[in-house]
mmCIF file of C-alpha atoms and ligand atoms in Angstrom:
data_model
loop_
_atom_site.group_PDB
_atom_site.id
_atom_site.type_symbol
_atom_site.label_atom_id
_atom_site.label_comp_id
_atom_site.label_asym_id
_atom_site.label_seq_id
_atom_site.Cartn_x
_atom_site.Cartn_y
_atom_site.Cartn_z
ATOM 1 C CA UNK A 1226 -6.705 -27.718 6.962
ATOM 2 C CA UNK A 1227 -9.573 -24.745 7.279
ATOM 3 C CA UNK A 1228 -9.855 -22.985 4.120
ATOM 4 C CA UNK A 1229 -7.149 -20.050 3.640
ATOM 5 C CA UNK A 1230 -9.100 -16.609 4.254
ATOM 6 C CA UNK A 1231 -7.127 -12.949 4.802
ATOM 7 C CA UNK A 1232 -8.449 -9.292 5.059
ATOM 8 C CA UNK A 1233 -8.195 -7.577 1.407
ATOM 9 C CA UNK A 1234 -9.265 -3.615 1.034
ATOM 10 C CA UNK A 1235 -9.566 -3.322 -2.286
ATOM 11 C CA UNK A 1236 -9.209 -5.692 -6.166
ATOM 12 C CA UNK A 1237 -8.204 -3.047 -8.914
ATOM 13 C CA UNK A 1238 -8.347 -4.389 -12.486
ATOM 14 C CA UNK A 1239 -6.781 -3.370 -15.323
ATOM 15 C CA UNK A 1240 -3.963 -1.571 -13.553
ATOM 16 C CA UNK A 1241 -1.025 -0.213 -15.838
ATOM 17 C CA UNK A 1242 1.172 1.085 -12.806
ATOM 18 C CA UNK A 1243 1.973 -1.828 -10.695
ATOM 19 C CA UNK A 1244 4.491 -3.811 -12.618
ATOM 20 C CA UNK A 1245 4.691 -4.607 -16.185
ATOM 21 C CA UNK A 1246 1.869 -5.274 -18.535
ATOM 22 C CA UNK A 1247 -1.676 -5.071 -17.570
ATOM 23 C CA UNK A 1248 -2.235 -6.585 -13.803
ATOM 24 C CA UNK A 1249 -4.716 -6.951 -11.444
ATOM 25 C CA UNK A 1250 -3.648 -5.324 -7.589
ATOM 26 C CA UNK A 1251 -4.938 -6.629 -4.465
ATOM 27 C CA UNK A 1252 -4.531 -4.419 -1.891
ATOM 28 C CA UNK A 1253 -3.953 -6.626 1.759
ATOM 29 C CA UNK A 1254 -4.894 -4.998 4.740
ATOM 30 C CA UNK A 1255 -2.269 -4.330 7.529
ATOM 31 C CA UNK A 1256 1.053 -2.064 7.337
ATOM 32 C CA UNK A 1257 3.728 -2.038 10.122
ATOM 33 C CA UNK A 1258 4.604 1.656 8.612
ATOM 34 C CA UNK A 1259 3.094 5.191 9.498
ATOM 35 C CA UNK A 1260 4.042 7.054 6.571
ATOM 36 C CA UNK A 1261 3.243 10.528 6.601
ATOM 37 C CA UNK A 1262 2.605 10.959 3.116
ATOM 38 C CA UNK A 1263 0.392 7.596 2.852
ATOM 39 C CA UNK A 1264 -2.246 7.726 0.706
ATOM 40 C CA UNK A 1265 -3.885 4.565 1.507
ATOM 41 C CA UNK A 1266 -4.485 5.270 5.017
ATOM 42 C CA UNK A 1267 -7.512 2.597 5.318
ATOM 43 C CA UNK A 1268 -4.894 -0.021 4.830
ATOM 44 C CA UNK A 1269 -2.971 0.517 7.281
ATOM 45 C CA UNK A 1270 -5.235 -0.915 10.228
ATOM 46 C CA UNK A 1271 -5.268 -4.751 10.044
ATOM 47 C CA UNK A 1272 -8.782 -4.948 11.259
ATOM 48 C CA UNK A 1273 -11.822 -3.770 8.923
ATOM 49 C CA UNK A 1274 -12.442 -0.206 9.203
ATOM 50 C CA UNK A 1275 -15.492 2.495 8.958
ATOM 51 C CA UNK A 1276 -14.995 5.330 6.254
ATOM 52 C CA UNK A 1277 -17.833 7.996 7.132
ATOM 53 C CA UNK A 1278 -18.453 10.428 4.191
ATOM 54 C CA UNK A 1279 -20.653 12.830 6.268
ATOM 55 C CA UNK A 1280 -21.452 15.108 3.309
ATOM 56 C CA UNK A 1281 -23.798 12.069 1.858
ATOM 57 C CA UNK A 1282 -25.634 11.629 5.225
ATOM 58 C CA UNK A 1283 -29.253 11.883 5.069
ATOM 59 C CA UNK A 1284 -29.808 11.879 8.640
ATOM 60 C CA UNK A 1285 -32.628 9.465 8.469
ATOM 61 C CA UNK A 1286 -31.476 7.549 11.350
ATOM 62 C CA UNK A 1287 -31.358 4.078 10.173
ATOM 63 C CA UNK A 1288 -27.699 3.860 11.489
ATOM 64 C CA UNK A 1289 -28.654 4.709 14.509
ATOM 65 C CA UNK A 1290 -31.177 1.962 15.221
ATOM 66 C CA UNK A 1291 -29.008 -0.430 13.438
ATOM 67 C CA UNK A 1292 -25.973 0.160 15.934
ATOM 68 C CA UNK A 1293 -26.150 -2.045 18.685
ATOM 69 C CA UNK A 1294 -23.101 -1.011 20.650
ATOM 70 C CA UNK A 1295 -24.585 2.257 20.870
ATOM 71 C CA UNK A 1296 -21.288 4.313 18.608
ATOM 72 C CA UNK A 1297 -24.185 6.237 16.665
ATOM 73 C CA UNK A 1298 -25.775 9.085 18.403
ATOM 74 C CA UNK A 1299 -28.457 11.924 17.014
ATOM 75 C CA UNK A 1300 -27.289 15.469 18.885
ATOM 76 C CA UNK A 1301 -28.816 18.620 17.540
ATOM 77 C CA UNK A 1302 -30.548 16.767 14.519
ATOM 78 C CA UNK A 1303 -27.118 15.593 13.098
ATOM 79 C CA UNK A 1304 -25.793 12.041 13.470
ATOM 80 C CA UNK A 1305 -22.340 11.485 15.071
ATOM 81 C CA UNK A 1306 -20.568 8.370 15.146
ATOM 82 C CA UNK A 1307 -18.236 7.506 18.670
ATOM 83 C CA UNK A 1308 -15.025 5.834 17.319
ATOM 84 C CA UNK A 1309 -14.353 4.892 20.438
ATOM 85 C CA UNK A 1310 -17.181 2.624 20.669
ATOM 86 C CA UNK A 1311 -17.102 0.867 17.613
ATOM 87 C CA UNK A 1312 -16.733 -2.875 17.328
ATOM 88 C CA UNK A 1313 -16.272 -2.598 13.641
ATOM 89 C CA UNK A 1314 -19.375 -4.718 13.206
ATOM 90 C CA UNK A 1315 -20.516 -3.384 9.622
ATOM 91 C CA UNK A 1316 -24.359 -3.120 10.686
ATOM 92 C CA UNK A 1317 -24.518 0.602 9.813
ATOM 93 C CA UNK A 1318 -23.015 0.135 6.805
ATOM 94 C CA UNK A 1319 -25.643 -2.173 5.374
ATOM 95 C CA UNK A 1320 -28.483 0.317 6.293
ATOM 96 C CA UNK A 1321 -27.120 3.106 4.732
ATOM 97 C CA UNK A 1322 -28.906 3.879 1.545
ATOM 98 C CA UNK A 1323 -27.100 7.184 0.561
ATOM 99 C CA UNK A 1324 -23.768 5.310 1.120
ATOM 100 C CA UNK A 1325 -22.249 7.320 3.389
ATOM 101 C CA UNK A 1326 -20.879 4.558 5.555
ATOM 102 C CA UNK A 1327 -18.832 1.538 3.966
ATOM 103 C CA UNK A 1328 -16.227 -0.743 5.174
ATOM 104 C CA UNK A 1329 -12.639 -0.285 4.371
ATOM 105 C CA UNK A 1330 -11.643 -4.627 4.146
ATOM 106 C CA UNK A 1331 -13.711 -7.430 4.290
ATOM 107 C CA UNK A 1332 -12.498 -10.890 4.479
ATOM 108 C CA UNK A 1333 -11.943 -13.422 1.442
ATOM 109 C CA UNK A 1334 -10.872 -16.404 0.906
ATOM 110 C CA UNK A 1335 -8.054 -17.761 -1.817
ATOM 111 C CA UNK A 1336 -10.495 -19.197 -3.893
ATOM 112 C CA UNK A 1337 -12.770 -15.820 -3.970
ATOM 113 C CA UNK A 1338 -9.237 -13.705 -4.510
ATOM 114 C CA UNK A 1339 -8.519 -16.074 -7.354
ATOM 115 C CA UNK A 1340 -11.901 -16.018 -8.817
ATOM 116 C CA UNK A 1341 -11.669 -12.115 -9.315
ATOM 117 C CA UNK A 1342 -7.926 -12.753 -10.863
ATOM 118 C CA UNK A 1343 -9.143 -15.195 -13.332
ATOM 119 C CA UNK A 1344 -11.598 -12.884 -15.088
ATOM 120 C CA UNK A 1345 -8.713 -10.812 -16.754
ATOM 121 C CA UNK A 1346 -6.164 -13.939 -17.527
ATOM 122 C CA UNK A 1347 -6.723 -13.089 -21.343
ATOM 123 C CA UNK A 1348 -4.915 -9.480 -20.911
ATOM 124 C CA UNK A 1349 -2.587 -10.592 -18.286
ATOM 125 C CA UNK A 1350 -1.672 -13.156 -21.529
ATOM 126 C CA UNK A 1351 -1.561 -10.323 -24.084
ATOM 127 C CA UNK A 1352 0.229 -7.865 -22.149
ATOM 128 C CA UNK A 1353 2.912 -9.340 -20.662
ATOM 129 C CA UNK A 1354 0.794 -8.508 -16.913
ATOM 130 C CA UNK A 1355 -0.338 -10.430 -14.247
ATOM 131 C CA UNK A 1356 -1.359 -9.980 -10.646
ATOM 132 C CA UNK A 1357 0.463 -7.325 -7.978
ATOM 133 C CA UNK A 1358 -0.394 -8.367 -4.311
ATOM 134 C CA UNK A 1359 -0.071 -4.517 -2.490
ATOM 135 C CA UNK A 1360 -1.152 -3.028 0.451
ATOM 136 C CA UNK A 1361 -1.101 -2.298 3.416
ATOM 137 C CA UNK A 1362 2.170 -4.459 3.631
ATOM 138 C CA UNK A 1363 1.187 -7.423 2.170
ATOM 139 C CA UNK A 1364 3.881 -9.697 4.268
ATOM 140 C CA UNK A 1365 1.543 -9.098 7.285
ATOM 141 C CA UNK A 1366 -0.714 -11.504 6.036
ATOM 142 C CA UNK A 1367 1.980 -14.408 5.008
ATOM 143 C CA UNK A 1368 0.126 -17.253 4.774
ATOM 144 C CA UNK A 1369 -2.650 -15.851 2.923
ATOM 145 C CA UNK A 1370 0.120 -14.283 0.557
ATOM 146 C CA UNK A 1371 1.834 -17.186 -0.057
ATOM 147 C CA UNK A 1372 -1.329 -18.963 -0.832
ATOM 148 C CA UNK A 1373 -2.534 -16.697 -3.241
ATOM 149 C CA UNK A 1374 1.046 -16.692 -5.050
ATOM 150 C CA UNK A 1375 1.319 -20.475 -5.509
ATOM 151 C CA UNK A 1376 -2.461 -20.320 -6.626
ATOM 152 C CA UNK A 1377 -1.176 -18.134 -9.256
ATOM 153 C CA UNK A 1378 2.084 -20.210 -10.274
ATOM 154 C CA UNK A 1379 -0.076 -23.482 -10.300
ATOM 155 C CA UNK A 1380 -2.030 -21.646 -13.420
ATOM 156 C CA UNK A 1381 0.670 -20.008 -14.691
ATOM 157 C CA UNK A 1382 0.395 -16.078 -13.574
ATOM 158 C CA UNK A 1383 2.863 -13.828 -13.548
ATOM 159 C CA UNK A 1384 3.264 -12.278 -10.124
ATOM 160 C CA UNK A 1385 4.691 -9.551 -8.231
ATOM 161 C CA UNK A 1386 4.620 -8.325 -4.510
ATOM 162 C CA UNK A 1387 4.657 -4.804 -3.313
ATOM 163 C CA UNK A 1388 6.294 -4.734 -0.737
ATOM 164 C CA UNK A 1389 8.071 -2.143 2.266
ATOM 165 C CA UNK A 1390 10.524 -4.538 2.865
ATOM 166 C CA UNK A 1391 9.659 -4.546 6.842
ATOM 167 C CA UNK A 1392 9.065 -7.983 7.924
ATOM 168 C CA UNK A 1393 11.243 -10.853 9.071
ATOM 169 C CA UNK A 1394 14.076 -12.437 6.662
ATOM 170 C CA UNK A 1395 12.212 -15.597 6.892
ATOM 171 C CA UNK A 1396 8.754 -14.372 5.350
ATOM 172 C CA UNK A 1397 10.691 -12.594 3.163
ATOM 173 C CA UNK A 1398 12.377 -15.046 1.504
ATOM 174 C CA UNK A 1399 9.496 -17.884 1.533
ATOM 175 C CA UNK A 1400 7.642 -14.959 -0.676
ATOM 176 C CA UNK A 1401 10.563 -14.371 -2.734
ATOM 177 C CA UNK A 1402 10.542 -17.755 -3.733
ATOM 178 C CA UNK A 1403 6.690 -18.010 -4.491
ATOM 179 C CA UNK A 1404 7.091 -14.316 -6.540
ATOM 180 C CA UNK A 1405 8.354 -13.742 -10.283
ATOM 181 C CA UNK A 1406 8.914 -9.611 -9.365
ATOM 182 C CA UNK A 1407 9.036 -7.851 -5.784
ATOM 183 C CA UNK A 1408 8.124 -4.271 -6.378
ATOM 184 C CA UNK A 1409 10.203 -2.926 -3.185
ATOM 185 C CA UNK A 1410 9.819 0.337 -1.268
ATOM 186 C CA UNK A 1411 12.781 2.386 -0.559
ATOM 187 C CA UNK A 1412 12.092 5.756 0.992
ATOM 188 C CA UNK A 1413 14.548 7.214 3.339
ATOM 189 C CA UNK A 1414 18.225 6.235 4.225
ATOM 190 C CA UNK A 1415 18.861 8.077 7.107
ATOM 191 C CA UNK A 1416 18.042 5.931 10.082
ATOM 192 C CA UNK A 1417 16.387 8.515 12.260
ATOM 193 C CA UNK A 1418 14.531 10.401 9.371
ATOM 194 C CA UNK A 1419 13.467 6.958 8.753
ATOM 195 C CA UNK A 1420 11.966 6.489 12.331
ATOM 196 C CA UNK A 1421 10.080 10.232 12.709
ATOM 197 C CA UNK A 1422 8.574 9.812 8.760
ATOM 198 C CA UNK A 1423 7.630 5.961 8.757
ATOM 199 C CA UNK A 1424 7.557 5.169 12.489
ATOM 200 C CA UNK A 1425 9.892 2.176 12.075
ATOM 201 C CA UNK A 1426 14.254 1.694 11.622
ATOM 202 C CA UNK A 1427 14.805 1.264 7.883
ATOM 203 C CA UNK A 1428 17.915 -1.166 9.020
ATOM 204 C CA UNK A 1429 15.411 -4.224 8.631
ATOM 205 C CA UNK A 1430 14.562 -3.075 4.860
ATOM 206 C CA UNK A 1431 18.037 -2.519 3.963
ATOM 207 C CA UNK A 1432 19.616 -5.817 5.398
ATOM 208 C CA UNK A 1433 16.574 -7.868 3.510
ATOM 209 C CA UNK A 1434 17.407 -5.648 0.555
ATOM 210 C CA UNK A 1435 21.094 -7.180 0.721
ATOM 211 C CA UNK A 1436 20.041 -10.602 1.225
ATOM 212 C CA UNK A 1437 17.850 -10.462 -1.171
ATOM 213 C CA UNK A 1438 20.590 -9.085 -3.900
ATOM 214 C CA UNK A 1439 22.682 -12.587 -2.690
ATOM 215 C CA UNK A 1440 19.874 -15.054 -4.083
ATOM 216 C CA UNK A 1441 19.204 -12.867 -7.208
ATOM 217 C CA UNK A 1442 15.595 -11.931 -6.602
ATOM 218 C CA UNK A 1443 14.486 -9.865 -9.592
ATOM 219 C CA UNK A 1444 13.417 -6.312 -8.027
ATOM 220 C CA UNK A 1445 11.840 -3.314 -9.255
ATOM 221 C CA UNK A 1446 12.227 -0.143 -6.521
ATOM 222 C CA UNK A 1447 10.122 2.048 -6.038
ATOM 223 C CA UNK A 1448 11.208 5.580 -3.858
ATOM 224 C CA UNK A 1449 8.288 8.126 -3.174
ATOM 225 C CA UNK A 1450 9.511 11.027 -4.042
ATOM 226 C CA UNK A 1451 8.345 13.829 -0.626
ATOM 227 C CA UNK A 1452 9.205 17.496 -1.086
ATOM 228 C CA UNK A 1453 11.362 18.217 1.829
ATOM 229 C CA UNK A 1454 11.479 14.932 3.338
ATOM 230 C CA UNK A 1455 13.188 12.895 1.094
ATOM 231 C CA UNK A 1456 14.666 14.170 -1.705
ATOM 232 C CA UNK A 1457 17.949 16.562 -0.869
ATOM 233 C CA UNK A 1458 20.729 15.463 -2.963
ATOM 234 C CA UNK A 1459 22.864 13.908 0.330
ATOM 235 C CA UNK A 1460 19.662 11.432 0.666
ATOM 236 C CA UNK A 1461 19.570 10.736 -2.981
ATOM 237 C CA UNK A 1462 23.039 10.243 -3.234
ATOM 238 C CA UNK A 1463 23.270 7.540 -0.721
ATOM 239 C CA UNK A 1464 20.186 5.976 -1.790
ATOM 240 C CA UNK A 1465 21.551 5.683 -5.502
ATOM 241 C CA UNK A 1466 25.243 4.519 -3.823
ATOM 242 C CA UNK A 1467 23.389 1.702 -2.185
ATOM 243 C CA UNK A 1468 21.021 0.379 -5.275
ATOM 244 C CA UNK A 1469 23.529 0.793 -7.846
ATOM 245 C CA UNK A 1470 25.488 -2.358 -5.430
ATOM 246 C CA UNK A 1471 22.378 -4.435 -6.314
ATOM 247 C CA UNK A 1472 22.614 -6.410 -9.141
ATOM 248 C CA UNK A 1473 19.313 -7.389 -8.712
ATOM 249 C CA UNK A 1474 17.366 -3.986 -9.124
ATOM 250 C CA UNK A 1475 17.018 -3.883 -12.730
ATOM 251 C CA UNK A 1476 14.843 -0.698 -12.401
ATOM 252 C CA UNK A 1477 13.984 2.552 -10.336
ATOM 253 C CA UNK A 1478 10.791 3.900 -10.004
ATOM 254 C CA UNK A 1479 10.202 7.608 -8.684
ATOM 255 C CA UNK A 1480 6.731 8.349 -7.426
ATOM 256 C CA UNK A 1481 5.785 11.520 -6.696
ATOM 257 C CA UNK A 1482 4.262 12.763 -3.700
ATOM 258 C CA UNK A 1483 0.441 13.541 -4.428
ATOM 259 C CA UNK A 1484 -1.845 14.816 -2.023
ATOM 260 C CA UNK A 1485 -4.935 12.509 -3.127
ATOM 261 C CA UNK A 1486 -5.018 10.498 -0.075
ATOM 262 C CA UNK A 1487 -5.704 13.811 1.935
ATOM 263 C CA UNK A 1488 -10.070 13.314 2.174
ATOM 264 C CA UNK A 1489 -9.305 9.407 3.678
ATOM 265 C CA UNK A 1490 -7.826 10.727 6.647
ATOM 266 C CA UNK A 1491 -10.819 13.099 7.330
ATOM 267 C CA UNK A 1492 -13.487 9.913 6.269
ATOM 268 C CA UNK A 1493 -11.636 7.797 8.369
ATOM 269 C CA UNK A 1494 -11.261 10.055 11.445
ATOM 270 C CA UNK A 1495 -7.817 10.917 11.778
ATOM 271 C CA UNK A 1496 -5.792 14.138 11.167
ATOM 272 C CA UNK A 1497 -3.729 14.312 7.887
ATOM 273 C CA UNK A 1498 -0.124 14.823 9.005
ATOM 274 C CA UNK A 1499 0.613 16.687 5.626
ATOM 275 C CA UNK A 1500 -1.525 19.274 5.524
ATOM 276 C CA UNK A 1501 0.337 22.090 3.366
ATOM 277 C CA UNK A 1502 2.636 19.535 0.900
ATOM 278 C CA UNK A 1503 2.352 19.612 -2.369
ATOM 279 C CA UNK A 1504 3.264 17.265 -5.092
ATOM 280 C CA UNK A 1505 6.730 18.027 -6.406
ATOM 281 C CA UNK A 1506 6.796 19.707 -9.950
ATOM 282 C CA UNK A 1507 7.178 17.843 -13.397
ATOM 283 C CA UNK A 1508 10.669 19.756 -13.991
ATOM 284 C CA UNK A 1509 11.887 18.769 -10.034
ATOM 285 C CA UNK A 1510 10.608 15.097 -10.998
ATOM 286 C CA UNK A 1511 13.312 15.150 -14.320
ATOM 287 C CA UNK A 1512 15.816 16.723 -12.160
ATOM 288 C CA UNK A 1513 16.071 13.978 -10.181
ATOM 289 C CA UNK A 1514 15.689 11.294 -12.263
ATOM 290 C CA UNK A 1515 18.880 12.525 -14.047
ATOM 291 C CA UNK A 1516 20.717 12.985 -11.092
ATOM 292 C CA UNK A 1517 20.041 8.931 -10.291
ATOM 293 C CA UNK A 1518 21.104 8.184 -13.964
ATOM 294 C CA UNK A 1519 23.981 10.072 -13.669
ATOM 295 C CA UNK A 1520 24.459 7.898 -10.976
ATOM 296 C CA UNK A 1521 24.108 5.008 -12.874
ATOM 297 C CA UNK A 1522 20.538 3.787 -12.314
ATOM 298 C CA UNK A 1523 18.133 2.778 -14.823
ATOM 299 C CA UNK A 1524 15.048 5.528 -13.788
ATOM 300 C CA UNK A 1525 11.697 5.915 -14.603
ATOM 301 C CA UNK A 1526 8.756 8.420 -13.082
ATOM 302 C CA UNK A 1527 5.397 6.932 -12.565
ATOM 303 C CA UNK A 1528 4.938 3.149 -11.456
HETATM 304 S S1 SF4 B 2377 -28.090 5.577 7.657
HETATM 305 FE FE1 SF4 B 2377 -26.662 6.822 6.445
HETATM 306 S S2 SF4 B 2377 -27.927 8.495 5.671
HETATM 307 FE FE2 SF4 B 2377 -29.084 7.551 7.367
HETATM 308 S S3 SF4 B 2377 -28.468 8.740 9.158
HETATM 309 FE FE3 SF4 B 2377 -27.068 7.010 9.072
HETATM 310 S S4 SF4 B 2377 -25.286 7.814 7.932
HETATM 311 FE FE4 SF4 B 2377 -26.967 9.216 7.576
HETATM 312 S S1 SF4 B 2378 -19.599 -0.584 12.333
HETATM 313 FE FE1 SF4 B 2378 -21.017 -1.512 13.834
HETATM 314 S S2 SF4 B 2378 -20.326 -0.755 15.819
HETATM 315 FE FE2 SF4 B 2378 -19.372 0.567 14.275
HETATM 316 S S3 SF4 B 2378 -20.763 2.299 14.074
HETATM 317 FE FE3 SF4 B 2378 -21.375 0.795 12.507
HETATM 318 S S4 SF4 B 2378 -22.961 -0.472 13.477
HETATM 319 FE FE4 SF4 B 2378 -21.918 0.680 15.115
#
C-alpha cells in the first residue's frame, strides 16, 4: 500500500474553540455544502486553489513569465489573472515576493499531518485537548480521515471530527468508530430552506443524526446562528424538538454569524452572497440561548 496522502488547507495550533481543551484543527479540503454564510470559502473546492490579494501586487511581472498556461496577462500596466485558464499549478505563487499569490491546500501525507500534531501533545495532555479534523467536510476525504484518526488512537490522542453530517451512513459510521467526539453541524430544518441556503437536502444529516443517537456516539452540535435565515422561533423550535430526542448530544453550541470570511470571496474570485448581513447582537445571541434551555438543551455561545 502507497503511502496515505489528502489535500489539507490549513493546521491551526493552540485552538480553544474546536472541542474541549486545547486542540490542534486541521482543516481538509472539500465540502459538498454551499453555505451562504461560509467563511471558509477556500475549503470548499477539493482541488488546491489561488487566493490573489491584488492590493500587495507589485506588478513586477515575475508571475507572468512564470505562468506557462498563459492565465497571467499585463493590460494597461496592471497584471490580471484568467481563472478560466488556470491549471492550479502553483508556479506563480512561488515567484511572488510581495506574497500576493498563495495556494489555498497543498497535499500531505499522514505522517507529515501527524508530525505537526505531535509538537503540542504536552498541552493536548494538560488540557484535557487533542486534535479536531475540520474543514471543508472532512468525510470527503475518508480514507485520509480515518488514517489520521487511528494514527491518533494508536498514541493515545483525543479526537474529534467536525463534521456537516452530509456523507453516506457508511463513512459515517467507520469515522464514528475511529472518533472520541463528532462536533456536528446542524443549521436549518426546513427541507427547502435547507436546499436554497446550503445547496443540498438536510434529510441525509438528520437520518445520520438518528442513527448515530442509536449507537451512542458522543456529539457536540454546533448551529450557526444567520440573522434572518435561521433563527425565527418556528426553526428553533423544531430544531430544539429534534436534539432534545438525542441522548447523545450532550451539548449545543450557537455560533454566530460573522462577516470575517467576506475579503476570501473577493481573493478568491467569487461574489460574496451576503453582502449586507451582519453578525447578530450579543443580547439576540442570550435570547436564544434561553429559548433552547427553556427547551431543555444544555447551550453554550462560542465553540
Ligand atoms: S509576481 Fe506578485 S508582485 Fe509580481 S506582478 Fe505577479 S502578483 Fe504582482
Ligand atoms: S497557479 Fe499556475 S496556472 Fe494558475 S495562474 Fe499561477 S502559474 Fe498560472
Amino acid at each position: 500500500m502507497g503511502i496515505q496522502k489528502g489535500t489539507v488547507f490549513d493546521i491551526k495550533r493552540f485552538s480553544i474553540h474546536d472541542g474541549p481543551g486545547i486542540r490542534t484543527t486541521v482543516f481538509l479540503k472539500g465540502c459538498p455544502l454551499r453555505c451562504w454564510w461560509c467563511h471558509n470559502p477556500e475549503s470548499q473546492d477539493p482541488r488546491p486553489e489561488l487566493i490573489l490579494r491584488a492590493e500587495r501586487c507589485i506588478g513586477c511581472g515575475a508571475c507572468v513569465e512564470a505562468c506557462e498556461a498563459g492565465a497571467i496577462y499585463v493590460e494597461d500596466g496592471r497584471i490580471y489573472t484568467d481563472r478560466t485558464r488556470c491549471t492550479r499549478c502553483g508556479a506563480c505563487t512561488e515567484v511572488c515576493y510581495a506574497e500576493a499569490r498563495e495556494m489555498a491546500g497543498q497535499e500531505m501525507s499522514v505522517e507529515a499531518v501527524m508530525a505537526e500534531i505531535e509538537r503540542d501533545v504536552t498541552f493536548y495532555d494538560t488540557s484535557g485537548g487533542g486534535v479536531t479534523f475540520s474543514g471543508g467536510e472532512p468525510l470527503t476525504q475518508p480514507d485520509f480521515l480515518l488514517a489520521l484518526l487511528r494514527a491518533c488512537r494508536e498514541r493515545g490522542i483525543h479526537t474529534a471530527v467536525d463534521t456537516c453530517g452530509y456523507g453516506p451512513w457508511e463513512t459515517m459510521a467507520a469515522v464514528a468508530e475511529e472518533t472520541d467526539l463528532l462536533l456536528y453541524d446542524l443549521k436549518l430544518m426546513d427541507e427547502a430552506k435547507h436546499r436554497r441556503y446550503t445547496g443540498v437536502s438536510n434529510r441525509p444529516i438528520l437520518d445520520n443524526l438518528r442513527r448515530l443517537a442509536e449507537r451512542g456516539t458522543p456529539i457536540f452540535l454546533r448551529v450557526p446562528i444567520v440573522p434572518g435565515i435561521n433563527d425565527s422561533e418556528e426553526e428553533l423550535r423544531r430544531l430544539a424538538a429534534f436534539a432534545a430526542n438525542l441522548p447523545n448530544v450532550n451539548r449545543v453550541d450557537l455560533l454566530p454569524y460573522h462577516p470575517t470570511g467576506k475579503g476570501k470571496y473577493e481573493r478568491l474570485g467569487r461574489d460574496y452572497p451576503l453582502p449586507d448581513l451582519h453578525s447578530p447582537s450579543e443580547e439576540r445571541m442570550q435570547e436564544i440561548a434561553h429559548l433552547l434551555e427553556d427547551l431543555g438543551l444544555d447551550v453554550g455561545i462560542g465553540g
